[in-house]
């Protein structure tokens, strides 16, 4: 029985660098044409890597995939269809920024019509905030007006739309955060991904915080705003199916859900990761080296074989973040009784504190434990004795 395959295509370009971002990208578009050709070639070079697995999802991430023209995106999608078996109803997602989507016009035809013609059926739009002060602090390329115009235009063509929102932004009080949530809901958006602002090392934001130009993220504020989000989304019919993701029935991200459930995926492009069920691999995180390697027909990939403990720990980390939780029966059968017995013992403290709960043999995080889930999961990891 085939488990299905996801293809992730990393577009390593952005118009400008957001102050909080530590993903792999370049603000120079000089190599964009060569990169698209290289992505096509990598898709061709790796077409037999996952055997006869059926492609169920195609996801354009980045970077900013919407900096590509609709013709370039179409070429990449066609390359997938030419080299892989694709399901009849794949989920094809494009991450996009509002400024790209509202600035492109071809006579009376919008960019959204071109996307639909290419097969894209889901948009993930990086709104982050509907307030200019927040957007300027984060150095986003769009403004609040473009954010609203983008959603209005996209909604005319797409039913399956997700938007990103960020909470815990210094200077954003609870009142403004609630307005952000309410604004998203007025558009009837069926999916929202929301993340706490994080000060990552070696980012512009980290530098500004260190110099005192921007206040550090307040964990108490972030936690309170997270629970505001959970309550409001639930009241409006959006299910918190993963800690950072909320969707109406039928609108959960198939691509992301497959990742959280341990399914296989192929990562294309510089810095992209792949997983075949037992081995994890990743492409070189350097555009020039990637392009040179592909041009020479070489894949610059590093990989590691996951141990039983690695796979158990990853299952704990991803499973506890979802509504599907962690199955003790699955742990016992897939990893062994040592792991299931360890988890049963290790989780007792959190169950007693009301942070975790058992539903039959399924261990799940409670509402109270959601904001703390990554720390809880880390404490449940199995540590190899040295």
Coordinates of C-alpha atoms in Angstrom, one line a residue:
X1 CA 0.0 0.0 0.0
X2 CA 1.4 3.3 -1.0
X3 CA 1.7 6.0 1.6
X4 CA 1.9 8.9 -0.8
X5 CA 4.6 11.4 -1.5
X6 CA 4.9 15.2 -0.9
X7 CA 7.2 17.3 -3.0
X8 CA 8.5 20.5 -1.5
X9 CA 10.2 23.1 -3.9
X10 CA 12.3 25.7 -2.2
X11 CA 12.4 29.1 -3.9
X12 CA 15.4 30.8 -2.4
X13 CA 14.7 34.5 -3.2
X14 CA 13.1 37.4 -1.4
X15 CA 12.6 41.1 -2.3
X16 CA 14.0 42.0 1.1
X17 CA 15.0 40.3 4.3
X18 CA 12.4 40.2 7.1
X19 CA 14.1 41.1 10.4
X20 CA 13.1 37.9 12.1
X21 CA 13.8 35.4 9.3
X22 CA 16.6 32.8 9.4
X23 CA 15.5 30.7 6.4
X24 CA 17.8 30.3 3.4
X25 CA 17.2 33.0 0.7
X26 CA 18.9 35.6 -1.3
X27 CA 17.7 39.2 -2.0
X28 CA 19.5 39.2 -5.3
X29 CA 17.4 38.0 -8.3
X30 CA 20.4 37.8 -10.6
X31 CA 20.4 33.9 -10.6
X32 CA 16.6 33.5 -10.6
X33 CA 16.4 32.2 -14.2
X34 CA 19.3 29.8 -13.7
X35 CA 17.7 28.6 -10.4
X36 CA 14.4 27.7 -12.1
X37 CA 16.2 25.6 -14.7
X38 CA 18.2 24.0 -11.9
X39 CA 15.1 23.1 -9.9
X40 CA 13.6 21.5 -13.1
X41 CA 16.8 19.5 -13.6
X42 CA 16.9 18.3 -9.9
X43 CA 13.3 17.2 -10.3
X44 CA 14.4 15.1 -13.3
X45 CA 17.5 13.8 -11.6
X46 CA 15.6 12.5 -8.6
X47 CA 12.5 11.1 -10.3
X48 CA 13.3 7.5 -9.4
X49 CA 14.4 8.2 -5.8
X50 CA 11.0 7.3 -4.3
X51 CA 10.1 4.5 -6.7
X52 CA 6.4 4.5 -7.7
X53 CA 5.1 6.6 -4.8
X54 CA 2.1 8.8 -5.9
X55 CA 2.6 12.5 -5.4
X56 CA -0.2 13.8 -3.3
X57 CA 1.0 17.3 -2.5
X58 CA 3.3 19.9 -4.2
X59 CA 4.3 22.8 -2.0
X60 CA 6.2 25.9 -3.1
X61 CA 8.0 27.4 -0.1
X62 CA 10.9 29.7 0.5
X63 CA 12.0 32.4 0.5
X64 CA 9.1 33.9 -1.5
X65 CA 7.8 31.7 -4.3
X66 CA 5.6 34.5 -5.6
X67 CA 8.6 36.4 -6.8
X68 CA 8.6 33.8 -9.7
X69 CA 6.4 34.6 -12.7
X70 CA 3.3 32.5 -13.2
X71 CA 5.1 31.0 -16.3
X72 CA 8.0 29.9 -14.2
X73 CA 5.8 28.3 -11.6
X74 CA 3.9 26.6 -14.4
X75 CA 7.1 25.1 -15.8
X76 CA 8.0 23.6 -12.4
X77 CA 4.6 22.1 -12.0
X78 CA 4.7 20.6 -15.5
X79 CA 8.1 19.1 -14.7
X80 CA 6.6 17.3 -11.8
X81 CA 3.8 15.9 -13.9
X82 CA 6.3 14.9 -16.6
X83 CA 8.5 12.9 -14.2
X84 CA 6.3 11.6 -11.4
X85 CA 3.0 9.9 -10.9
X86 CA 0.7 12.5 -9.5
X87 CA -2.7 11.8 -7.9
X88 CA -5.8 13.0 -9.7
X89 CA -6.5 15.6 -6.9
X90 CA -3.2 16.8 -5.6
X91 CA -3.0 19.7 -3.1
X92 CA -0.7 22.3 -4.8
X93 CA 0.2 25.1 -2.5
X94 CA 2.0 28.4 -3.3
X95 CA 3.4 30.6 -0.5
X96 CA 3.0 34.2 -1.5
X97 CA 3.4 37.7 -0.3
X98 CA 0.6 40.3 -0.6
X99 CA 2.8 42.9 -2.5
X100 CA 3.5 40.3 -5.2
X101 CA -0.1 39.3 -5.7
X102 CA -1.7 42.8 -5.9
X103 CA 1.0 44.3 -8.1
X104 CA 0.8 41.8 -11.0
X105 CA -1.8 42.5 -13.6
X106 CA -2.1 41.3 -17.3
X107 CA -4.7 43.6 -18.8
X108 CA -7.9 42.6 -16.9
X109 CA -6.6 39.2 -15.9
X110 CA -5.2 38.8 -12.4
X111 CA -2.2 36.6 -11.4
X112 CA -4.7 34.3 -9.5
X113 CA -6.3 33.2 -12.8
X114 CA -2.8 32.2 -14.1
X115 CA -2.1 30.3 -10.9
X116 CA -5.4 28.3 -11.2
X117 CA -4.5 27.5 -14.8
X118 CA -1.2 26.0 -13.6
X119 CA -3.0 23.8 -11.1
X120 CA -2.4 25.7 -7.9
X121 CA -5.4 25.2 -5.7
X122 CA -4.2 26.5 -2.4
X123 CA -2.6 29.8 -1.4
X124 CA -0.6 30.5 1.7
X125 CA -0.4 34.3 2.1
X126 CA 2.2 35.9 4.4
X127 CA 0.1 38.6 6.0
X128 CA 1.8 38.5 9.4
X129 CA -0.2 41.6 10.6
X130 CA -2.8 44.0 9.3
X131 CA -1.1 47.0 11.0
X132 CA 1.7 49.0 9.4
X133 CA 3.6 49.5 12.6
X134 CA 4.0 45.8 13.0
X135 CA 4.9 45.3 9.4
X136 CA 7.6 48.0 9.5
X137 CA 9.1 46.5 12.7
X138 CA 9.4 43.2 10.9
X139 CA 10.6 44.8 7.6
X140 CA 7.9 43.2 5.6
X141 CA 7.7 44.3 1.9
X142 CA 4.0 45.0 2.0
X143 CA 1.7 47.4 3.9
X144 CA -1.6 46.9 5.6
X145 CA -3.6 48.1 2.6
X146 CA -2.0 45.6 0.3
X147 CA -2.6 42.9 2.8
X148 CA -6.4 43.5 2.8
X149 CA -6.5 44.1 -1.0
X150 CA -4.7 40.8 -1.6
X151 CA -7.1 38.7 0.5
X152 CA -10.1 40.4 -1.2
X153 CA -8.7 39.7 -4.7
X154 CA -7.6 36.1 -3.8
X155 CA -10.9 35.2 -2.3
X156 CA -12.6 35.9 -5.7
X157 CA -10.7 33.0 -7.3
X158 CA -9.6 30.7 -4.4
X159 CA -11.6 28.9 -1.8
X160 CA -8.6 27.3 -0.1
X161 CA -6.6 30.2 1.4
X162 CA -4.4 30.2 4.4
X163 CA -2.9 33.3 5.9
X164 CA 0.1 33.7 8.4
X165 CA -0.2 35.9 11.5
X166 CA 2.4 36.6 14.1
X167 CA 1.8 37.3 17.7
X168 CA 4.1 38.4 20.6
X169 CA 5.4 41.3 18.5
X170 CA 7.0 44.0 20.8
X171 CA 4.6 46.9 21.1
X172 CA 1.5 44.9 19.9
X173 CA -1.0 44.9 22.8
X174 CA -3.8 42.4 23.2
X175 CA -6.3 44.9 21.7
X176 CA -4.4 45.1 18.4
X177 CA -3.8 41.4 18.3
X178 CA -7.6 40.8 18.7
X179 CA -8.2 43.2 15.8
X180 CA -5.7 41.2 13.7
X181 CA -7.6 38.0 14.4
X182 CA -11.0 39.6 13.8
X183 CA -9.9 41.1 10.5
X184 CA -8.8 37.7 9.3
X185 CA -12.1 36.2 10.2
X186 CA -14.1 38.9 8.4
X187 CA -12.8 37.5 5.1
X188 CA -14.0 34.0 6.0
X189 CA -10.5 32.6 5.7
X190 CA -10.7 28.8 6.2
X191 CA -7.1 28.3 7.5
X192 CA -4.8 30.4 9.6
X193 CA -1.2 29.6 10.6
X194 CA 0.0 31.7 13.5
X195 CA 3.4 31.8 15.2
X196 CA 5.0 33.6 18.1
X197 CA 7.7 36.0 17.0
X198 CA 11.0 34.4 17.7
X199 CA 14.4 36.2 18.1
X200 CA 16.6 33.9 16.1
X201 CA 20.4 34.2 16.4
X202 CA 22.2 36.1 13.6
X203 CA 19.1 37.9 12.4
X204 CA 18.5 41.6 12.2
X205 CA 15.9 41.4 14.9
X206 CA 18.5 39.7 17.3
X207 CA 20.9 42.6 16.6
X208 CA 18.3 45.2 17.3
X209 CA 17.2 43.6 20.5
X210 CA 20.8 43.3 21.6
X211 CA 21.4 47.0 20.9
X212 CA 18.2 47.9 22.8
X213 CA 16.5 49.3 19.6
X214 CA 13.6 46.9 19.9
X215 CA 12.2 45.3 23.1
X216 CA 12.7 41.6 23.5
X217 CA 9.8 39.2 23.0
X218 CA 7.8 38.9 26.2
X219 CA 6.9 35.2 26.8
X220 CA 4.0 36.1 29.0
X221 CA 2.5 38.4 26.4
X222 CA 3.1 35.8 23.7
X223 CA 1.4 33.0 25.8
X224 CA -1.6 35.1 26.6
X225 CA -2.0 36.1 22.9
X226 CA -1.7 32.5 21.9
X227 CA -4.6 31.5 24.1
X228 CA -6.7 34.4 22.9
X229 CA -6.1 33.0 19.4
X230 CA -7.1 29.5 20.4
X231 CA -10.4 30.7 22.0
X232 CA -11.4 33.0 19.2
X233 CA -10.6 30.5 16.4
X234 CA -12.5 27.7 18.2
X235 CA -15.5 30.0 18.6
X236 CA -15.5 30.6 14.9
X237 CA -15.3 27.0 13.8
X238 CA -11.5 26.7 13.1
X239 CA -10.0 23.6 14.6
X240 CA -6.5 23.9 16.3
X241 CA -5.3 20.7 14.5
X242 CA -1.7 21.5 15.1
X243 CA -0.4 24.0 17.7
X244 CA 0.3 26.7 15.1
X245 CA -2.4 25.8 12.6
X246 CA -6.2 26.4 12.6
X247 CA -8.5 25.1 9.9
X248 CA -12.1 24.5 9.1
X249 CA -13.2 20.9 8.4
X250 CA -11.8 20.0 5.0
X251 CA -9.2 22.7 4.9
X252 CA -6.4 21.2 7.0
X253 CA -3.0 21.5 5.1
X254 CA -2.5 18.1 3.5
X255 CA 1.2 18.9 2.9
X256 CA 1.9 19.8 6.5
X257 CA -0.3 17.1 8.0
X258 CA 1.7 14.5 6.0
X259 CA 4.9 15.9 7.6
X260 CA 3.5 15.8 11.1
X261 CA 2.3 12.2 10.5
X262 CA 5.8 11.0 9.4
X263 CA 5.0 10.5 5.6
X264 CA 7.7 10.7 2.9
X265 CA 8.6 13.9 1.2
X266 CA 11.1 15.0 -1.5
X267 CA 12.8 18.4 -1.0
X268 CA 13.9 20.2 -4.2
X269 CA 16.2 23.3 -4.2
X270 CA 19.0 24.7 -2.0
X271 CA 18.6 23.8 1.7
X272 CA 15.5 21.7 1.1
X273 CA 15.1 18.5 3.2
X274 CA 13.8 15.1 2.2
X275 CA 12.7 12.0 4.2
X276 CA 12.2 8.5 2.8
X277 CA 10.8 6.9 6.0
X278 CA 14.2 6.0 7.5
X279 CA 16.7 8.4 6.1
X280 CA 16.7 12.3 6.3
X281 CA 18.7 14.3 3.7
X282 CA 19.3 17.9 2.9
X283 CA 20.6 19.9 0.0
X284 CA 23.5 22.3 0.2
X285 CA 22.4 25.7 1.6
X286 CA 24.3 27.8 -0.9
X287 CA 22.8 29.0 -4.1
X288 CA 26.0 29.1 -6.1
X289 CA 27.2 25.7 -5.0
X290 CA 23.7 24.2 -5.7
X291 CA 23.6 25.7 -9.2
X292 CA 27.1 24.5 -10.0
X293 CA 26.4 21.0 -8.8
X294 CA 23.2 20.7 -10.7
X295 CA 24.8 22.1 -13.8
X296 CA 27.4 19.3 -13.6
X297 CA 24.7 16.7 -12.9
X298 CA 25.7 16.3 -9.2
X299 CA 23.4 16.4 -6.2
X300 CA 25.1 18.1 -3.3
X301 CA 23.2 16.3 -0.6
X302 CA 24.1 15.2 3.0
X303 CA 22.1 12.5 4.8
X304 CA 21.7 10.6 8.0
X305 CA 20.1 7.3 8.8
X306 CA 17.6 7.8 11.7
X307 CA 18.0 5.5 14.6
X308 CA 15.1 4.0 16.4
X309 CA 15.5 6.7 19.1
X310 CA 15.6 9.4 16.5
X311 CA 12.3 8.2 15.0
X312 CA 10.7 7.9 18.5
X313 CA 11.8 11.4 19.5
X314 CA 10.5 12.9 16.2
X315 CA 7.2 11.1 16.6
X316 CA 6.9 12.6 20.1
X317 CA 7.8 16.1 18.9
X318 CA 5.4 16.2 16.0
X319 CA 2.6 14.0 17.4
X320 CA 2.1 16.0 20.6
X321 CA 1.7 19.2 18.5
X322 CA -1.4 17.7 16.7
X323 CA -4.9 16.7 17.5
X324 CA -4.0 13.1 16.6
X325 CA -1.6 12.9 19.6
X326 CA 0.9 10.0 20.3
X327 CA -0.2 6.4 20.3
X328 CA 1.4 4.1 22.9
X329 CA 0.4 1.1 20.8
X330 CA 2.3 2.5 17.8
X331 CA 5.3 3.3 19.9
X332 CA 5.4 -0.3 21.2
X333 CA 5.0 -1.9 17.8
X334 CA 7.2 0.5 15.8
X335 CA 10.0 1.2 18.3
X336 CA 9.7 -1.4 21.1
X337 CA 8.3 -1.8 24.6
X338 CA 11.3 0.0 26.1
X339 CA 10.1 3.2 24.5
X340 CA 6.4 2.9 25.4
X341 CA 7.3 2.0 29.0
X342 CA 9.6 4.9 29.2
X343 CA 7.0 7.3 27.9
X344 CA 4.3 6.0 30.2
X345 CA 6.6 6.7 33.2
X346 CA 8.0 10.0 31.9
X347 CA 4.7 11.6 31.2
X348 CA 3.1 11.0 34.6
X349 CA 4.2 14.3 36.0
X350 CA 2.6 16.2 33.1
X351 CA -0.6 14.2 33.3
X352 CA -0.9 15.0 37.0
X353 CA -0.3 18.7 36.2
X354 CA -3.1 18.7 33.6
X355 CA -0.7 19.4 30.8
X356 CA -1.1 16.0 29.1
X357 CA -4.0 13.6 29.0
X358 CA -4.7 10.0 28.0
X359 CA -7.6 9.2 25.7
X360 CA -7.5 5.4 25.5
X361 CA -3.9 4.8 24.5
X362 CA -3.5 8.2 22.9
X363 CA -1.4 10.8 24.7
X364 CA -2.4 14.4 23.9
X365 CA -1.5 17.8 25.1
X366 CA -4.3 19.7 26.9
X367 CA -5.3 23.3 26.2
X368 CA -3.3 24.3 29.3
X369 CA -0.2 22.6 28.0
X370 CA -0.4 23.8 24.3
X371 CA 1.9 26.8 24.7
X372 CA 4.5 24.7 26.5
X373 CA 4.3 21.7 24.2
X374 CA 7.8 21.8 22.7
X375 CA 9.4 21.9 26.2
X376 CA 7.1 19.0 27.3
X377 CA 8.0 17.0 24.3
X378 CA 11.7 17.5 24.8
X379 CA 11.4 16.2 28.3
X380 CA 9.8 13.0 26.9
X381 CA 12.6 12.4 24.5
X382 CA 14.5 9.1 25.0
X383 CA 18.1 9.9 25.7
X384 CA 20.7 7.3 24.7
X385 CA 23.0 6.3 27.5
X386 CA 26.6 7.2 26.7

